[in-house]
Amino acid sequence: MCERHDDVRTVLGVSWSDPYEWLRSAPGLADVLDAETRHAAAALAPLAAEAEALAAGHGRDAVRAELGLPQRRGDLWLAPAVGHGGRYPRIVAMPRDAVDGDHVPSVGEVESRGRTLTDLGHLLAGEDVTLGTVQISACGRWVAWTQDATGAEAYTVRAAPTGTADPERVRTLVERTSAGVVIDGAGHVVAVRLDGAHRPATAVRVPLEGGAGSTLHDEHDPARRVRVELTTSGGWLVVTSATRDDARHTVVDARDAQAVARAVPTPPGRGSVAHVVVDGADHLIVTTVGAAGTVCRVGALRGGRPAPADAWHEVARWGPEVTVSTPLALRDHVLVSSRRDGRDVLLAGRWTAGDPPRLDLAPLDLVGAGTGLTLAVQPQWDDDDLIASPASYVQPPAARRVPLRAPAPRRRGGAPRPAVEYVEEVLEASADDGTRVPVTVVRHRATTGPAPLLLSGYGAYGTSVPARYNPMLRHLLDRGGVYAVAHVRGGGERGRAWHDAARGTRKRRSVDDLLACLDHLVACGVADADRVVLSGASAGGLLMGAALTSAPHRFAGAVLDVPFLDPVTSMLDPEQALTVSDRHEWGDPGTDPAVLAAMRAYSPYENLRPGVRLPPVLVTCRRADSRVAAVECLKWVQRARHDTDGGPVLLLALPGGHTGAGAWQDNVAKAATELVWVTRVLKLGGSTDGR
């Protein structure tokens, strides 16, 4: 263990000791992380063979699921293909008319029948980077991508002609950007540069063919972060400058390199902008999320200028209990995904011309959608149907077409889906204030009675946790374990009010909701109270760390991945990358005594107490993480070992950034190790059917 320095910190008249903050500036920090990783690797060595087998058996399936189905670009189907042992994908193209119009080709089909449009493996030969975004231009002549060499999420925008395999033809266009990149209709890449505080601050437009670029927006407010999107029509760039609670937008003609940005009049609140066509005329639809709910307004767009504020008209409204997605605008349709009471509803509408125009939204009848439906293929501007897939943790994506003119789901091609092997259901727990909190439960159909439980959750930033296919989860489920996701307050599952109920001084509510979900799963016979493991990442790691330190006797173990364990220190330091903007979520303990008291009361680092017995805990951090510094995890581990009993508490300090390593094989290996560790802690043996 590292030595303790009982340094006293005083904030707003409150003093306390932080015995491990000295590690942040320690010259030997890297050596300490190396030693921790060697120690953890030795402890995990008995799991290596099982973890390697799991990664080998399901790893490529997991990567394919992450890459998704082929996408359409004009008259082509495009698919990313990663060969055995490959690190970077090839982008393979197949003509759209090479398949029946109702058939959705698989990645393997496009790979076998198509041609390689660009091979990033050749263009990045010898480089060790993490890819952010890859874009093909509408004309098909250029590929642009972002790459990060350190894991710190400071990307470089690069581009090359499609078809070339010569790394010498790769052009570096912009340095130190966020992960996203857009290719506009005028032959430019559009990206957002980071400032000195690692904040996306300056939107720039740079010619692919070379030459001087231009600045679209330069944001000086340290609380605001900038992003750029291209409308589905391809006609407009939308530049957004946003805090956690408020967004300001400008639009720029994507086809005119000389166009200037024009401000879009919007009311206060988070929001988005989309381009729509009403009765043959260009309009914008603005969605604003505020304390009273979500409102959609439409206004004309003439000569690149949005209508003045008094000429906008409301076309849709939802209350604060409903979560509403950014509308997806097509030429003839508008799509809105909403979530109420844990149920996802996809709405589709068409415009009725008039003054003002009217948008008639109605639910699509998605028979058999289960826990929800996700867009499997990004729609094209002129599409009259969707290609979607039922959202599932354990069922592989199965594309189906959903017509928008006569909504009735049809599944085209492929063999019928096999009998359901797993059960996925949403239950509801009752919190201590009477609020019903949804919790998703996934289990093998043969698993009955109280079972070992892996409990996950997030509960921050108004972010909903969707169902995402994870083939490795079967390693737990086939052995009689149950997986559950608690959709606690602080997330976005039930609208703005759900988020606001557990932010700032109310953050403890997320932890109480998590424990209420566990109580319910035990009471209804789903979970074995003596065999529960927590799992959370980033802000979800704070949720799980806070639950662990407040009720350690209730858990058999915990996996904390890049966890936000020391919020007090982070929110006091404006030099950290996310602090200024994230004070909208957590509060400012340096100026508000109530925030300081609340944060210290739930902080996982501040609540490691002598006499407490922790279960085994596996913590992973990333060496170049720009969001949650590795030292934050190291501090928690050192304090846990010194102040508490039990354990062991292990720390793996891995290469890469907050979202993982550059090589997909490394990320799969990490996930496999964690899942095997969980099954061992839960004392799960063979599969339920004897496999």
XYZ file of C-alpha atoms in Angstrom:
691
model
C 0.000 0.000 0.000
C 1.046 3.591 -0.582
C 1.923 5.732 2.395
C -0.619 8.180 3.788
C -0.112 11.924 3.900
C -2.737 13.413 6.168
C -3.103 16.608 4.178
C -5.950 18.753 5.436
C -8.306 20.369 2.939
C -10.568 23.244 3.991
C -13.500 24.339 1.814
C -16.233 26.771 2.910
C -15.113 26.400 6.515
C -15.240 22.580 6.452
C -11.972 20.707 6.990
C -11.117 17.080 6.333
C -8.092 14.927 5.535
C -7.364 13.593 2.057
C -4.567 11.061 2.676
C -3.887 10.083 -0.946
C -4.321 13.242 -3.033
C -0.519 13.598 -2.988
C -0.409 10.718 -5.496
C -1.823 12.978 -8.230
C 1.470 14.845 -8.566
C 3.770 12.046 -7.416
C 6.707 11.519 -9.816
C 6.386 7.745 -9.414
C 2.679 7.523 -10.228
C 3.232 5.405 -13.344
C 5.362 2.948 -11.342
C 2.641 2.625 -8.707
C 0.044 1.899 -11.405
C 2.406 -0.674 -12.933
C 2.788 -2.423 -9.584
C -0.970 -2.441 -9.018
C -1.556 -3.962 -12.442
C 1.036 -6.703 -11.877
C -0.565 -7.518 -8.534
C -4.062 -7.673 -10.082
C -2.874 -9.732 -13.054
C -1.325 -12.297 -10.712
C -4.564 -12.539 -8.736
C -6.586 -12.914 -11.949
C -4.224 -15.456 -13.546
C -6.362 -18.494 -12.550
C -9.183 -17.019 -14.684
C -7.047 -16.538 -17.788
C -7.889 -19.756 -19.626
C -11.633 -19.352 -19.139
C -11.495 -15.672 -20.111
C -9.469 -16.437 -23.250
C -11.977 -19.099 -24.278
C -14.862 -16.688 -23.739
C -13.159 -13.968 -25.784
C -12.332 -16.420 -28.565
C -15.878 -17.797 -28.645
C -17.836 -14.550 -28.592
C -15.361 -11.746 -29.258
C -15.882 -11.402 -33.004
C -19.654 -11.602 -32.535
C -19.394 -8.761 -30.024
C -17.350 -6.651 -32.441
C -19.809 -7.289 -35.289
C -22.636 -6.197 -33.017
C -20.701 -3.040 -32.131
C -20.094 -2.260 -35.809
C -23.749 -2.951 -36.640
C -25.490 -3.801 -39.899
C -24.391 -2.399 -43.275
C -25.392 1.214 -43.857
C -26.628 2.906 -46.995
C -24.833 5.810 -48.658
C -26.523 6.949 -51.833
C -26.710 3.942 -54.166
C -24.363 1.799 -52.081
C -24.499 -0.536 -49.125
C -21.407 0.065 -46.980
C -20.108 -2.352 -44.362
C -17.072 -2.324 -42.055
C -15.199 -5.623 -42.149
C -12.461 -6.616 -39.708
C -10.496 -9.699 -40.685
C -8.989 -12.254 -38.315
C -6.116 -10.591 -36.523
C -6.984 -7.270 -38.112
C -7.162 -4.115 -36.075
C -8.648 -1.549 -38.443
C -11.642 -2.116 -40.719
C -12.012 -2.241 -44.459
C -15.007 -0.345 -45.792
C -16.685 -2.612 -48.343
C -19.272 -1.331 -50.840
C -21.991 -3.180 -52.725
C -24.474 -1.572 -55.161
C -27.877 -1.063 -53.625
C -29.585 -2.666 -56.632
C -27.506 -5.837 -56.203
C -30.041 -7.065 -53.628
C -33.804 -7.169 -53.528
C -35.197 -3.840 -52.357
C -36.710 -5.398 -49.234
C -33.628 -7.377 -48.260
C -31.148 -6.088 -45.688
C -27.763 -7.646 -46.451
C -25.505 -8.856 -43.677
C -21.954 -7.601 -43.232
C -20.723 -10.974 -44.486
C -22.880 -10.688 -47.610
C -21.565 -7.235 -48.451
C -18.024 -8.373 -47.694
C -18.259 -11.405 -49.988
C -20.118 -9.716 -52.876
C -18.793 -6.167 -52.707
C -15.550 -4.350 -53.384
C -13.201 -2.701 -50.945
C -13.762 1.035 -51.057
C -10.997 1.813 -48.595
C -8.780 -0.261 -46.296
C -7.802 1.565 -43.125
C -5.503 -1.307 -42.249
C -3.285 -0.297 -45.191
C -3.623 3.436 -44.633
C -2.732 3.076 -40.929
C -0.025 0.467 -41.391
C 2.324 0.496 -38.421
C 0.259 3.008 -36.454
C -1.183 2.310 -32.998
C -4.282 4.482 -32.721
C -7.910 4.463 -31.642
C -10.408 5.270 -34.374
C -13.144 7.756 -33.563
C -15.405 8.336 -36.585
C -15.079 7.154 -40.195
C -16.999 8.973 -42.958
C -17.304 8.404 -46.700
C -18.107 11.482 -48.781
C -21.419 11.580 -50.653
C -19.524 11.473 -53.959
C -17.644 8.350 -52.778
C -14.239 9.859 -53.616
C -12.988 10.535 -50.082
C -12.737 8.819 -46.743
C -12.135 10.908 -43.615
C -11.608 9.667 -40.097
C -10.463 10.728 -36.644
C -7.687 8.921 -34.786
C -6.260 9.192 -31.289
C -2.724 8.037 -30.587
C -2.771 8.347 -26.781
C -6.239 7.413 -25.550
C -6.758 10.915 -24.135
C -9.543 11.591 -26.670
C -7.638 14.304 -28.502
C -8.172 13.224 -32.086
C -6.530 14.060 -35.410
C -8.665 14.378 -38.550
C -7.140 12.625 -41.551
C -8.393 11.917 -45.056
C -7.429 10.022 -48.204
C -8.923 9.257 -51.604
C -10.993 6.077 -51.532
C -9.361 3.196 -53.344
C -5.808 4.117 -52.419
C -3.676 1.800 -50.313
C -0.764 4.220 -50.141
C -0.199 5.750 -46.673
C 1.701 8.567 -48.419
C -1.597 9.846 -49.809
C -3.111 10.283 -46.345
C -3.557 13.953 -45.490
C -3.685 15.351 -41.953
C -6.321 18.099 -41.843
C -7.006 19.130 -38.234
C -5.220 18.399 -34.952
C -6.670 18.047 -31.429
C -10.355 17.572 -32.131
C -13.272 15.689 -30.602
C -14.094 12.279 -32.066
C -16.737 13.327 -34.577
C -16.110 14.474 -38.136
C -18.489 15.451 -40.940
C -17.935 15.688 -44.704
C -20.129 18.442 -46.085
C -21.507 18.922 -49.588
C -18.820 21.413 -50.589
C -15.814 19.095 -50.264
C -14.812 19.994 -46.703
C -14.396 18.167 -43.435
C -15.997 19.825 -40.436
C -14.626 19.088 -36.978
C -14.441 20.645 -33.504
C -11.078 21.616 -32.050
C -10.335 21.164 -28.347
C -9.133 24.079 -26.245
C -6.437 23.954 -23.564
C -8.926 22.500 -21.058
C -9.749 19.624 -23.448
C -13.143 21.192 -24.201
C -14.677 20.952 -27.709
C -14.715 24.675 -28.413
C -14.072 25.661 -32.049
C -15.938 24.329 -35.100
C -13.749 24.491 -38.227
C -14.294 23.726 -41.920
C -11.246 22.520 -43.899
C -11.076 21.631 -47.640
C -10.371 17.976 -48.417
C -8.300 18.972 -51.437
C -6.126 21.310 -49.383
C -6.168 25.025 -48.771
C -7.167 27.408 -46.018
C -10.017 26.527 -43.743
C -12.519 28.682 -41.896
C -13.982 28.918 -38.399
C -17.725 28.350 -38.077
C -17.973 28.968 -34.340
C -15.523 29.734 -31.538
C -17.012 29.274 -28.064
C -15.325 31.148 -25.202
C -17.724 30.209 -22.384
C -15.898 27.425 -20.472
C -19.222 25.807 -19.510
C -20.238 25.273 -23.140
C -19.194 22.441 -25.443
C -19.529 22.538 -29.233
C -20.701 19.833 -31.621
C -21.472 19.759 -35.363
C -23.968 17.575 -37.216
C -25.065 17.233 -40.833
C -28.820 17.145 -41.417
C -30.302 13.994 -42.948
C -30.945 15.971 -46.134
C -27.219 16.710 -46.369
C -28.070 20.329 -46.994
C -27.237 21.979 -43.684
C -24.640 21.902 -40.952
C -25.995 22.412 -37.442
C -23.480 23.846 -34.966
C -24.559 23.503 -31.335
C -22.978 25.162 -28.300
C -24.409 23.591 -25.154
C -24.206 23.271 -21.418
C -25.895 20.370 -19.650
C -29.083 22.472 -19.480
C -29.079 24.823 -22.442
C -28.260 24.750 -26.146
C -27.683 27.452 -28.749
C -27.721 26.588 -32.449
C -26.540 28.016 -35.746
C -27.053 26.606 -39.242
C -24.738 26.794 -42.246
C -25.404 25.832 -45.858
C -23.411 22.599 -46.268
C -23.118 23.044 -50.052
C -21.676 26.556 -49.998
C -18.084 26.904 -48.802
C -18.567 30.662 -48.385
C -21.781 30.447 -46.347
C -21.860 32.026 -42.906
C -23.481 30.620 -39.778
C -26.951 31.945 -38.933
C -28.357 31.836 -35.400
C -31.509 29.797 -34.786
C -33.856 31.473 -32.270
C -34.538 28.935 -29.530
C -35.989 29.135 -26.004
C -33.846 28.103 -23.000
C -33.262 24.376 -22.567
C -31.414 21.458 -24.104
C -32.315 20.892 -27.697
C -31.676 19.965 -31.293
C -32.304 21.251 -34.820
C -33.343 19.349 -37.955
C -34.024 20.364 -41.541
C -37.501 19.542 -42.885
C -39.445 20.349 -46.026
C -43.028 21.561 -45.663
C -45.094 22.025 -48.809
C -41.909 22.209 -50.879
C -40.260 24.907 -48.737
C -37.242 24.552 -46.411
C -38.003 24.746 -42.692
C -36.235 23.948 -39.428
C -37.754 21.950 -36.600
C -36.334 22.789 -33.174
C -36.815 20.495 -30.185
C -36.307 22.028 -26.732
C -36.188 20.088 -23.459
C -36.915 22.222 -20.403
C -38.265 21.846 -16.895
C -41.859 21.796 -18.210
C -41.214 19.079 -20.796
C -40.311 18.853 -24.472
C -41.600 21.183 -27.189
C -41.132 20.986 -30.981
C -41.411 24.192 -33.000
C -41.152 24.764 -36.735
C -39.979 27.863 -38.597
C -39.186 28.752 -42.184
C -35.633 28.796 -43.554
C -35.315 31.300 -46.385
C -32.039 32.116 -48.093
C -30.109 30.416 -45.297
C -31.774 32.595 -42.663
C -34.011 31.046 -39.982
C -37.297 32.832 -39.335
C -37.361 35.376 -36.483
C -38.454 34.156 -33.062
C -42.040 35.393 -33.361
C -42.603 33.442 -36.594
C -42.084 29.957 -35.106
C -45.035 27.668 -34.337
C -45.434 24.824 -31.859
C -46.224 21.469 -33.514
C -45.782 18.945 -30.679
C -45.463 18.897 -26.878
C -44.741 16.278 -24.193
C -44.706 16.545 -20.410
C -41.593 16.290 -18.206
C -42.310 12.615 -17.480
C -41.593 11.663 -21.125
C -38.133 11.289 -22.661
C -38.130 12.426 -26.285
C -35.329 11.806 -28.757
C -34.017 14.210 -31.345
C -36.516 14.073 -34.233
C -35.240 12.270 -37.317
C -36.387 14.301 -40.305
C -36.790 12.689 -43.721
C -38.129 14.306 -46.870
C -41.696 13.107 -46.299
C -41.680 11.950 -42.664
C -40.648 12.962 -39.166
C -39.735 10.259 -36.629
C -39.668 10.740 -32.874
C -38.762 8.124 -30.283
C -40.358 8.650 -26.885
C -40.190 6.764 -23.611
C -42.885 6.859 -20.946
C -43.157 4.589 -17.892
C -40.311 2.440 -19.186
C -41.998 1.801 -22.544
C -40.509 2.935 -25.841
C -42.856 4.300 -28.483
C -41.784 5.266 -31.991
C -43.898 8.029 -33.483
C -44.082 8.855 -37.182
C -45.709 11.860 -38.781
C -46.212 13.802 -41.996
C -46.651 17.503 -42.542
C -49.956 19.116 -43.405
C -49.409 22.379 -45.222
C -50.980 25.489 -43.774
C -50.224 28.625 -41.861
C -48.970 27.380 -39.510
C -48.125 23.881 -40.827
C -49.244 20.901 -38.757
C -47.304 17.763 -37.846
C -49.535 14.736 -37.279
C -47.602 12.200 -35.175
C -48.941 8.708 -34.477
C -47.361 5.595 -32.892
C -46.036 2.932 -35.219
C -47.559 -0.463 -34.491
C -44.355 -2.341 -33.777
C -45.654 -5.827 -33.116
C -43.142 -7.939 -31.262
C -40.791 -5.083 -30.555
C -40.334 -6.302 -26.958
C -38.283 -3.847 -24.920
C -38.069 -1.441 -27.839
C -36.839 -1.024 -31.372
C -33.590 0.553 -32.501
C -32.700 1.896 -35.934
C -30.456 -0.725 -37.496
C -29.767 1.328 -40.635
C -29.637 5.118 -40.722
C -32.487 6.193 -43.025
C -31.848 8.100 -46.231
C -33.526 11.441 -46.886
C -36.025 10.024 -49.381
C -36.875 6.758 -47.559
C -40.460 5.668 -47.000
C -39.602 2.956 -44.486
C -37.270 2.170 -41.609
C -34.914 -0.719 -41.109
C -35.036 -1.458 -37.409
C -34.119 -4.199 -34.969
C -35.717 -5.240 -31.665
C -33.616 -3.992 -28.769
C -32.190 -6.928 -26.840
C -29.324 -7.775 -24.526
C -29.039 -11.377 -25.727
C -30.788 -11.771 -29.103
C -28.639 -10.946 -32.161
C -29.893 -7.997 -34.218
C -32.555 -9.073 -36.730
C -33.472 -6.398 -39.224
C -37.088 -5.705 -40.076
C -38.672 -3.129 -42.313
C -41.247 -0.754 -40.898
C -43.183 1.069 -43.633
C -43.977 4.672 -42.799
C -46.846 5.205 -45.204
C -48.811 2.183 -43.944
C -47.197 1.305 -40.612
C -47.161 -2.445 -40.053
C -43.904 -4.269 -39.327
C -42.619 -6.833 -41.794
C -39.539 -8.944 -41.451
C -37.852 -9.713 -44.747
C -35.485 -12.509 -45.573
C -33.645 -14.961 -43.394
C -34.857 -17.946 -41.419
C -37.465 -17.555 -38.681
C -36.002 -16.591 -35.350
C -35.499 -19.551 -33.024
C -37.574 -20.070 -29.928
C -36.740 -17.522 -27.262
C -34.002 -18.945 -25.053
C -33.825 -15.984 -22.719
C -36.406 -13.909 -20.908
C -36.131 -10.098 -20.952
C -38.679 -8.186 -18.907
C -39.110 -4.846 -17.172
C -40.231 -4.944 -13.539
C -40.946 -2.017 -11.244
C -39.604 -1.433 -7.754
C -41.128 0.959 -5.255
C -38.759 3.614 -3.902
C -39.170 4.903 -0.347
C -41.101 7.933 -1.631
C -43.512 5.711 -3.558
C -41.986 6.331 -7.009
C -42.003 3.309 -9.309
C -38.486 2.617 -10.587
C -38.110 0.357 -13.653
C -35.563 -2.435 -13.599
C -34.805 -4.617 -16.625
C -34.217 -8.306 -15.857
C -32.546 -10.781 -18.227
C -32.303 -14.497 -17.475
C -32.198 -17.909 -19.112
C -35.679 -19.363 -19.440
C -34.560 -22.357 -17.344
C -33.500 -20.156 -14.427
C -36.121 -20.073 -11.687
C -36.152 -19.071 -8.056
C -33.677 -16.747 -6.333
C -30.569 -16.634 -8.513
C -27.140 -14.994 -8.362
C -27.453 -11.438 -9.675
C -25.238 -9.047 -11.626
C -26.790 -5.613 -11.033
C -25.909 -2.642 -13.252
C -27.051 0.952 -13.712
C -25.965 4.480 -14.618
C -28.306 7.222 -13.419
C -26.675 10.494 -14.516
C -26.729 13.277 -17.135
C -30.316 12.444 -18.107
C -28.963 9.480 -20.090
C -31.191 6.466 -20.669
C -29.646 2.980 -20.671
C -30.815 1.126 -23.792
C -30.704 -2.602 -24.389
C -27.523 -3.468 -26.304
C -26.690 -6.917 -27.591
C -23.831 -8.527 -25.686
C -23.174 -12.153 -26.680
C -20.732 -12.672 -23.800
C -23.548 -12.089 -21.319
C -24.639 -15.657 -22.011
C -21.621 -16.815 -20.022
C -23.455 -15.543 -16.944
C -27.012 -16.414 -17.961
C -26.271 -19.978 -19.112
C -24.829 -20.720 -15.682
C -27.964 -19.716 -13.846
C -27.121 -16.076 -13.207
C -29.453 -13.121 -13.727
C -28.534 -9.747 -15.206
C -30.469 -6.622 -14.193
C -30.264 -2.935 -15.084
C -31.763 -0.486 -12.587
C -33.090 2.587 -14.421
C -32.656 4.881 -11.436
C -33.457 8.557 -11.211
C -30.717 10.799 -12.532
C -30.997 9.033 -15.888
C -33.419 9.966 -18.630
C -35.748 6.976 -18.750
C -38.786 8.979 -17.666
C -38.081 12.442 -18.896
C -36.508 15.640 -17.619
C -38.175 15.295 -14.216
C -36.540 11.863 -13.788
C -33.150 13.434 -14.370
C -33.722 16.456 -12.147
C -34.897 14.285 -9.247
C -31.346 12.991 -8.690
C -28.834 15.643 -9.612
C -26.887 18.143 -7.543
C -27.839 17.943 -3.868
C -30.401 15.222 -4.707
C -27.832 12.765 -6.112
C -28.256 10.353 -3.206
C -31.667 9.524 -4.684
C -29.962 7.455 -7.412
C -28.358 5.230 -4.776
C -31.612 4.818 -2.847
C -33.390 3.834 -6.073
C -30.719 1.229 -6.812
C -31.131 -0.326 -3.365
C -34.918 -0.269 -3.794
C -34.531 -2.177 -7.072
C -32.380 -4.748 -5.300
C -34.965 -5.064 -2.513
C -37.663 -5.707 -5.096
C -35.651 -8.329 -6.983
C -34.989 -10.165 -3.731
C -38.592 -9.869 -2.517
C -40.088 -11.226 -5.748
C -37.717 -14.188 -5.836
C -35.528 -13.107 -8.760
C -32.304 -12.480 -6.854
C -30.417 -14.399 -4.190
C -29.758 -11.769 -1.512
C -26.431 -13.380 -0.607
C -25.044 -13.423 -4.151
C -25.211 -9.965 -5.706
C -22.402 -8.293 -7.665
C -22.519 -4.643 -8.726
C -21.203 -3.395 -12.061
C -20.926 0.214 -13.216
C -18.775 2.394 -15.449
C -17.884 6.093 -15.290
C -20.798 7.900 -13.570
C -22.327 4.440 -13.156
C -19.169 3.578 -11.238
C -19.975 6.421 -8.836
C -23.479 4.973 -8.401
C -22.119 1.516 -7.642
C -19.282 2.821 -5.490
C -21.719 4.869 -3.411
C -24.038 1.869 -2.982
C -21.075 -0.303 -2.033
C -19.764 2.053 0.632
C -23.227 2.714 2.081
C -24.330 -0.945 2.281
C -21.266 -3.172 1.743
C -22.856 -6.126 3.551
C -25.430 -6.453 0.771
C -22.950 -7.280 -1.968
C -20.722 -10.234 -2.798
C -18.542 -8.153 -5.102
C -18.303 -5.166 -7.433
C -16.772 -4.308 -10.806
C -15.986 -0.590 -11.114
C -14.859 0.430 -14.609
C -13.222 3.860 -15.089
C -15.337 4.898 -12.085
C -15.966 8.471 -10.934
C -15.103 7.801 -7.291
C -13.824 11.170 -6.014
C -16.381 13.772 -7.142
C -15.434 16.319 -4.472
C -11.857 16.684 -5.701
C -12.906 16.709 -9.357
C -15.627 19.322 -8.960
C -13.321 21.579 -6.942
C -10.691 21.620 -9.692
C -11.649 23.771 -12.729
C -8.479 22.633 -14.523
C -9.874 19.126 -15.001
C -11.405 18.547 -18.436
C -15.085 18.200 -17.502
C -15.353 20.126 -14.254
C -16.822 23.429 -15.403
C -19.468 21.884 -17.660
C -20.231 19.041 -15.240
C -21.018 21.390 -12.369
C -24.412 21.666 -14.076
C -24.876 17.990 -13.189
C -23.174 17.591 -9.817
C -23.101 21.124 -8.420
C -20.166 23.256 -7.291
C -18.872 22.217 -3.847
C -16.511 25.179 -3.831
C -19.294 27.769 -3.691
C -22.370 25.982 -2.329
C -22.257 24.513 1.210
C -25.295 22.316 0.503
C -23.591 20.764 -2.525
C -20.397 20.190 -0.548
C -22.275 18.455 2.272
C -24.358 16.308 -0.088
C -21.369 15.326 -2.215
C -19.256 14.357 0.771
C -22.172 12.278 2.059
C -22.386 10.081 -1.064
C -18.813 10.244 -2.431
C -17.360 6.705 -2.578
C -13.906 8.015 -1.676
C -15.071 10.036 1.329
C -17.152 7.182 2.755
C -14.593 4.428 3.123
C -14.763 3.977 6.893
C -12.715 1.944 9.379
C -14.521 -1.159 10.550
C -16.390 -1.655 7.273
C -15.856 -4.985 5.524
C -15.824 -4.732 1.725
C -16.451 -7.680 -0.599
C -14.014 -8.428 -3.446
C -13.764 -5.433 -5.789
C -12.228 -5.246 -9.270
C -11.418 -1.696 -10.396
C -10.182 -0.817 -13.876
C -8.798 2.538 -14.950
C -7.186 3.830 -18.143
C -3.742 5.424 -18.218
C -4.710 8.238 -20.615
C -8.270 8.825 -19.416
C -9.090 12.526 -19.824
C -12.466 12.254 -18.054
C -11.707 10.179 -14.948
C -8.022 10.291 -14.101
C -6.360 7.001 -13.203
C -5.168 8.528 -9.941
C -8.793 8.873 -8.814
C -9.193 5.091 -8.916
C -5.791 4.589 -7.305
C -6.747 6.872 -4.403
C -9.923 4.906 -3.762
C -8.135 1.554 -3.872
C -5.423 2.697 -1.463
C -7.952 4.079 0.996
C -10.119 0.971 0.745
C -7.187 -1.254 1.625
C -6.087 0.933 4.523
C -9.445 1.863 6.061
C -11.568 -1.243 5.490
C -11.397 -4.985 5.895
C -12.296 -7.750 3.466
C -11.575 -7.566 -0.218
C -9.370 -8.211 -2.031
C -9.483 -4.877 -3.854
C -7.696 -5.106 -7.218
C -6.749 -2.351 -9.668
C -5.990 -2.881 -13.344
C -4.446 0.231 -14.927
C -4.819 -0.396 -18.643
C -3.673 1.491 -21.746
C -6.141 3.707 -23.581
C -8.725 6.325 -22.723
C -12.120 6.537 -21.086
C -13.891 4.563 -23.818
C -11.324 1.780 -24.062
C -8.205 0.670 -25.879
C -7.516 1.153 -29.562
C -7.492 -2.570 -30.412
C -10.872 -4.293 -30.227
C -9.131 -7.500 -29.115
C -7.924 -5.755 -25.944
C -11.398 -4.494 -25.109
C -12.928 -7.933 -25.666
C -10.277 -9.543 -23.456
C -10.974 -7.052 -20.674
C -14.743 -7.626 -20.855
C -14.235 -11.398 -20.805
C -11.961 -11.215 -17.757
C -14.479 -9.107 -15.855
C -17.372 -11.439 -16.674
C -15.433 -14.559 -15.680
C -14.435 -12.811 -12.426
C -18.111 -12.071 -11.753
C -19.165 -15.694 -12.322
C -16.466 -16.881 -9.922
C -17.502 -14.392 -7.234
C -21.124 -15.461 -7.660
C -20.040 -19.119 -7.400
C -21.586 -20.015 -10.754
C -20.441 -23.293 -12.239
C -21.576 -24.959 -15.450
C -24.409 -23.866 -17.727
C -28.073 -24.518 -16.970
C -28.346 -27.114 -19.741
C -25.142 -28.902 -18.842
C -22.934 -27.327 -21.488
